[in-house]
Short mmCIF file of C-alpha atoms in Angstrom, two decimals:
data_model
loop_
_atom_site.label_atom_id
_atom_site.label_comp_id
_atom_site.label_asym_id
_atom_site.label_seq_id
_atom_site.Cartn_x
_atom_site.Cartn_y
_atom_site.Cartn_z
CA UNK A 789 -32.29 5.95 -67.79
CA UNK A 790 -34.13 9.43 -66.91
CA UNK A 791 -36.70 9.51 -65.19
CA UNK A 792 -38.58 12.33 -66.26
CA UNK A 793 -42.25 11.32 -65.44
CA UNK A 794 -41.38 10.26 -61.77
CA UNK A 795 -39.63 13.54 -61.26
CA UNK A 796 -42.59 15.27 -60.95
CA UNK A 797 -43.88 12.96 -57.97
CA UNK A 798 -40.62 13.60 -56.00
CA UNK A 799 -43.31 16.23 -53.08
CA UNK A 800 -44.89 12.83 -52.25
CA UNK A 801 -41.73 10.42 -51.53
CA UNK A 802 -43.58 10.46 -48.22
CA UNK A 803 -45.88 7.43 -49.04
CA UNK A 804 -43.41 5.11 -50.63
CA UNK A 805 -43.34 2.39 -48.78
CA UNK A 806 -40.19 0.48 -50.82
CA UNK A 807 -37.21 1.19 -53.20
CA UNK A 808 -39.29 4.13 -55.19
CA UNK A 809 -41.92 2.57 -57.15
CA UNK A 810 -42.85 5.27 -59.32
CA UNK A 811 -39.28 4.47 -60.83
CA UNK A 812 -39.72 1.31 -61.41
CA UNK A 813 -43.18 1.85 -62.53
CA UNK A 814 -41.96 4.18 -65.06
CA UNK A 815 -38.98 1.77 -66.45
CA UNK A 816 -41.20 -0.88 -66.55
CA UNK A 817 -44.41 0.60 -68.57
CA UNK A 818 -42.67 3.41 -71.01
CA UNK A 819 -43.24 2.67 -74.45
CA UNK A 820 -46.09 0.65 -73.46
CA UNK A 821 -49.07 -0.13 -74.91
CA UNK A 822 -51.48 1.49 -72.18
CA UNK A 823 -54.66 3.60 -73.85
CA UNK A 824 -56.84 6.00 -72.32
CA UNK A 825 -59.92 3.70 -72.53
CA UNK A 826 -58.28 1.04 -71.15
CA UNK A 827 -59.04 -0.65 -67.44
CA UNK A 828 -56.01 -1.24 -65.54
CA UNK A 829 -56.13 -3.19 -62.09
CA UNK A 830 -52.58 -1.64 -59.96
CA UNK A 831 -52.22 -5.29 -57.81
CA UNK A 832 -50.74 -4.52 -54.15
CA UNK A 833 -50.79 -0.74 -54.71
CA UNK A 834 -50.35 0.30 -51.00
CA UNK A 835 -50.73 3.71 -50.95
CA UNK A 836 -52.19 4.40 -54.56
CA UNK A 837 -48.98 6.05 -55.29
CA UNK A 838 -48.09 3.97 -58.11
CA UNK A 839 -51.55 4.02 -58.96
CA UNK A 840 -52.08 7.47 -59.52
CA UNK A 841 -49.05 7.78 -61.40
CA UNK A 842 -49.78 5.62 -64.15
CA UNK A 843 -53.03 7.05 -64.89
CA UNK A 844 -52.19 10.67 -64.25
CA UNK A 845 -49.03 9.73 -66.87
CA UNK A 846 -50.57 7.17 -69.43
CA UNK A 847 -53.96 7.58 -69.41
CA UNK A 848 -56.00 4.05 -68.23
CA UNK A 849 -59.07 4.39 -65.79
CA UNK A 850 -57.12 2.17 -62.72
CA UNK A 851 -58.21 0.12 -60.12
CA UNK A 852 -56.17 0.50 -57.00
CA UNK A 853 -56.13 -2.55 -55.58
CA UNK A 854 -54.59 -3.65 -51.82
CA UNK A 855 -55.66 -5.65 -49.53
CA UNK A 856 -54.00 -3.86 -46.32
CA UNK A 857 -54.72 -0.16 -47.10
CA UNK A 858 -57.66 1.55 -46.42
CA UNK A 859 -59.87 2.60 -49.62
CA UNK A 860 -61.49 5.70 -48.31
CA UNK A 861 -57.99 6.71 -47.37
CA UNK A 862 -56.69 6.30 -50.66
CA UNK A 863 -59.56 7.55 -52.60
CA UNK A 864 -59.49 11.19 -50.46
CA UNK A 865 -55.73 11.20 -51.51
CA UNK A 866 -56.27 10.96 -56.03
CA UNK A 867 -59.06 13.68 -55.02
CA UNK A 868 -56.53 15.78 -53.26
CA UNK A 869 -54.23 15.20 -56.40
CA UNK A 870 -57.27 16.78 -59.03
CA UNK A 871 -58.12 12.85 -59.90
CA UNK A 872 -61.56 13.47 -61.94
CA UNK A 873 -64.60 11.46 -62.74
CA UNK A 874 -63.30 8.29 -60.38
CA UNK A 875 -60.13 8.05 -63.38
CA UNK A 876 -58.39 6.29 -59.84
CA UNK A 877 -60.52 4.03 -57.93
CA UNK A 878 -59.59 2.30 -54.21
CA UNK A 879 -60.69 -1.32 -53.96
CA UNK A 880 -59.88 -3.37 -50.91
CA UNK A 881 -59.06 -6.39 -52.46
CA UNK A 882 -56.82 -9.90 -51.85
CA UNK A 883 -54.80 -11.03 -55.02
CA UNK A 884 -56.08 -14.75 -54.26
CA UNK A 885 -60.04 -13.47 -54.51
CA UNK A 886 -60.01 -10.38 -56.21
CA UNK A 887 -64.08 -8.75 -56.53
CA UNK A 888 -64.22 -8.29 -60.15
CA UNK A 889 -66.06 -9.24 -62.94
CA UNK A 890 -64.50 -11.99 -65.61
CA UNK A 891 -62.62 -10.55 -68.43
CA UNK A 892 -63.02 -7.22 -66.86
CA UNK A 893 -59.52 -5.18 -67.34
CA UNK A 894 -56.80 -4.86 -70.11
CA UNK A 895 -53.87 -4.63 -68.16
CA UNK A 896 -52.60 -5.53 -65.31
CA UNK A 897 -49.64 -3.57 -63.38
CA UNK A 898 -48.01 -5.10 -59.76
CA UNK A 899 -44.85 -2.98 -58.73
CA UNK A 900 -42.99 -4.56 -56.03
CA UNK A 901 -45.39 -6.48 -54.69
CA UNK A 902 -45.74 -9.80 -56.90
CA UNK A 903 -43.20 -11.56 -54.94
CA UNK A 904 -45.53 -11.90 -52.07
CA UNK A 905 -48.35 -13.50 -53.29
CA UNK A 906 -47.75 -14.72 -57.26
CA UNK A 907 -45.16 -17.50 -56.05
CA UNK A 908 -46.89 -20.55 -56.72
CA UNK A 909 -47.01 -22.21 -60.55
CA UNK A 910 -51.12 -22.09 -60.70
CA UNK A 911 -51.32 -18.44 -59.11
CA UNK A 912 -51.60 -17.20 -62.47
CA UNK A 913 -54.08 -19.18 -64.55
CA UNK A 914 -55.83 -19.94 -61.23
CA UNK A 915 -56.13 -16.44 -59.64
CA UNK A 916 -55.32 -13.66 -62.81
CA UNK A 917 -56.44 -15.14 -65.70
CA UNK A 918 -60.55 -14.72 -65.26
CA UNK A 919 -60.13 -11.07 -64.59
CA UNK A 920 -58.32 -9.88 -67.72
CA UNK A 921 -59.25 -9.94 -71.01
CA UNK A 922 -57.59 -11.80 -74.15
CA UNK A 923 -54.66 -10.25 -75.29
CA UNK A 924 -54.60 -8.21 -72.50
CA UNK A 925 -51.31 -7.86 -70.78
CA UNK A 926 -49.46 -8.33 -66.99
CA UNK A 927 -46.47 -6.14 -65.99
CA UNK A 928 -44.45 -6.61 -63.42
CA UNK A 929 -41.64 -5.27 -61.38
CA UNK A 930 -40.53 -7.58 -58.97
CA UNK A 931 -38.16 -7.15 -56.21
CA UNK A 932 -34.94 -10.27 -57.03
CA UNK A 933 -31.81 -11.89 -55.85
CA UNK A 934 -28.51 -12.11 -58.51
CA UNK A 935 -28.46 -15.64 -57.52
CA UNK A 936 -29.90 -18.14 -55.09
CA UNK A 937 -28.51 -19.01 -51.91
CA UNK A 938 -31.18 -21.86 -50.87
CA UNK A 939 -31.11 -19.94 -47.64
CA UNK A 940 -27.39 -19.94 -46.97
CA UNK A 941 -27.46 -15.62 -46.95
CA UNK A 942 -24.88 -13.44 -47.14
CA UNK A 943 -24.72 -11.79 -43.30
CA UNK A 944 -25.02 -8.40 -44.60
CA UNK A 945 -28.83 -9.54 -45.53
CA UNK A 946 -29.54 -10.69 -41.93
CA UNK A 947 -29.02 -7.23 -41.07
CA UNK A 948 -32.28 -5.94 -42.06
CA UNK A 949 -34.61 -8.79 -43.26
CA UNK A 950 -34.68 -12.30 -41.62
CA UNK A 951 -34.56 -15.68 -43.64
CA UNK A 952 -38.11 -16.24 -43.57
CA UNK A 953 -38.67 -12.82 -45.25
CA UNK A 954 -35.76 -13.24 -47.85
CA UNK A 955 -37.22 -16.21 -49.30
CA UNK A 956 -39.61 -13.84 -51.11
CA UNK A 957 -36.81 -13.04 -52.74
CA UNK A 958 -36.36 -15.04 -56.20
CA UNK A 959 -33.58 -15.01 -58.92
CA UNK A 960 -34.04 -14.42 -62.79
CA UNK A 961 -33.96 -18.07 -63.71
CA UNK A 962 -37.02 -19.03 -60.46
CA UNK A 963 -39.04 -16.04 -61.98
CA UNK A 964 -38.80 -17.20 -65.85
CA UNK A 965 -39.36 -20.91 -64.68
CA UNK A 966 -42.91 -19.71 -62.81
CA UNK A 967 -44.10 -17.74 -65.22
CA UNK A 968 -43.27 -19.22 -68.22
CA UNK A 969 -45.61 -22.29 -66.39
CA UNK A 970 -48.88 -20.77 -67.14
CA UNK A 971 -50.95 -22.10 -69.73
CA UNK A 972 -53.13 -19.18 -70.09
CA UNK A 973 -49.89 -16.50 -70.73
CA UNK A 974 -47.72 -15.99 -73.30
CA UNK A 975 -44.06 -14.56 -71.13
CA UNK A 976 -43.59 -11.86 -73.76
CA UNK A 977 -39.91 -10.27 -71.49
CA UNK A 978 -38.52 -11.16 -68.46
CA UNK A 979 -35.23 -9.40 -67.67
CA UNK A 980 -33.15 -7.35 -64.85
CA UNK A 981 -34.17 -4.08 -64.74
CA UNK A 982 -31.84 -0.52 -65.14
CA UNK A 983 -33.80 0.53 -62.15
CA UNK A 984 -31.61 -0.15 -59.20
CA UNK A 985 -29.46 2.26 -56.56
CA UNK A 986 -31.93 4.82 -57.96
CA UNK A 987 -34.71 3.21 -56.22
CA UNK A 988 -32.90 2.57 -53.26
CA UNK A 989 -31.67 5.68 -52.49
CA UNK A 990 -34.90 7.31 -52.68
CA UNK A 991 -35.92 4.93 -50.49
CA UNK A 992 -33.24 5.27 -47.64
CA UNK A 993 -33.22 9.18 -47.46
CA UNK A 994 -36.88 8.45 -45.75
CA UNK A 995 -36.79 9.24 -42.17
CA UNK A 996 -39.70 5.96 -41.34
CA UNK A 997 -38.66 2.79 -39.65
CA UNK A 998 -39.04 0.70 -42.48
CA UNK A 999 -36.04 2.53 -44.00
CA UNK A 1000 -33.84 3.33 -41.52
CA UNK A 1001 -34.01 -0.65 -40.72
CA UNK A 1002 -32.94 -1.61 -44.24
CA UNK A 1003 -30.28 1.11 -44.45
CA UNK A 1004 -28.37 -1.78 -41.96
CA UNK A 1005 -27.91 -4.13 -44.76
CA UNK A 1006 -27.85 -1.84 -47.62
CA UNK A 1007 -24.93 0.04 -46.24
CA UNK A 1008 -23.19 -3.36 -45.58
CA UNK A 1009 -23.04 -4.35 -49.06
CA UNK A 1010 -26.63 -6.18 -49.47
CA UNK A 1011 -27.13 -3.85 -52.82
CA UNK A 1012 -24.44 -6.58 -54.65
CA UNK A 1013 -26.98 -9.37 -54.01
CA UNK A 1014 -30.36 -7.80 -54.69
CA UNK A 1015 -31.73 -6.91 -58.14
CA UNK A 1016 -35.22 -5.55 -59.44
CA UNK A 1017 -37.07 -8.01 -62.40
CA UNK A 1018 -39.51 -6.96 -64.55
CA UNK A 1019 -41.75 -9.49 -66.85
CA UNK A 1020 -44.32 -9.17 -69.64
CA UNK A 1021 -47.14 -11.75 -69.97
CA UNK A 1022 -49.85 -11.89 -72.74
CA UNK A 1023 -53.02 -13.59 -72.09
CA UNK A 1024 -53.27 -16.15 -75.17
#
């Protein structure tokens, strides 16, 4: 696909901190329901990148939500970027506790970051579901394996990421399986997503640690193992 709305972020590749989110971001919410009075809650946003770009490009008032950046950080950055009348908010915030009110936003976006914390069966109903409204909807972009190895791994993996930190990393079938669980969703889509050695490459051009240690197993071949998965859930 083009990606024509992520273009125009290309001056702040800086502050991705992955395979390029805004990509994925926009892959996984064009054609989207998302309305300019709507209340959106960006789940693990790091840097607010992802953040800023959905509301600059569809509309919603968002929440930027992370529990390991700092707010006032991230809030000085959507004013630098003309952000008016608080359309981007920073909230420190943990995905197992998060400080809102019940039934409080209409959508919920997590780019790259659901993997982490969204593993277990109950996470959902347990954790999500009092926070959005019915109807409202979760979209994800999750980073995924092709297959699973049950932690047998391919060398070219070890290169970069150790087996501890690869068993984030979940095929299609372990992603439909733990969604599909919840009793409060509807799973609407879950599917591999175009968005692949686009990300990536943004993300190894960047001259940071974080990148130059995955270029290891990337440039061995780890790219044929490792897939990006994007789901839609409905609260019923």
């Amino acid at each position: 696909m083009e990606y024509k709305r992520s273009a125009k972020y290309e001056r702040l590749h800086n502050m991705i901190m992955g395979p390029n989110p805004l990509k994925l971001a926009e892959e996984l919410l064009e054609g989207r329901e998302l309305k300019k009075d709507d209340i959106v809650c960006d789940l693990g946003s790091g840097t607010g990148l992802t953040s800023l770009f959905i509301h600059k490009e569809y509309g919603p008032k968002v929440y930027a939500s992370d529990l390991w950046s700092d707010p006032k950080e991230n809030n000085e950055f959507f004013e630098r970027e003309g952000v008016e009348n608080n359309g981007v908010e920073a909230v420190k915030a943990d995905a197992e506790s998060l400080p809102f009110d019940k039934d409080f936003f209409d959508a919920i976006t997590c780019i790259d970051s659901w993997n982490y914390f969204g593993r277990d069966k109950t996470f959902l109903d347990n954790k999500i579901s009092p926070f959005i409204k019915k109807g409202g909807k979760i979209y994800l972009a999750i980073t995924g394996m092709e297959k699973e190895f049950n932690g047998d791994y391919p060398e070219c993996l070890l290169l970069s990421w150790n087996k501890e930190q690869l068993e984030y990393i979940k095929d299609i079938e372990y992603w439909r399986d733990t969604l599909s669980s919840s009793k409060d969703f509807d799973l609407l889509e879950c599917k591999k997503m175009e968005t692949d050695d686009e990300a990536w490459d943004d993300w190894l051009k960047e001259e940071n640690e974080y990148a130059i240690g995955d270029r290891k197993s990337m440039e061995s071949g780890a790219g044929d193992y490792l897939c990006f998965i994007m789901a839609v859930l409905e609260k019923k």
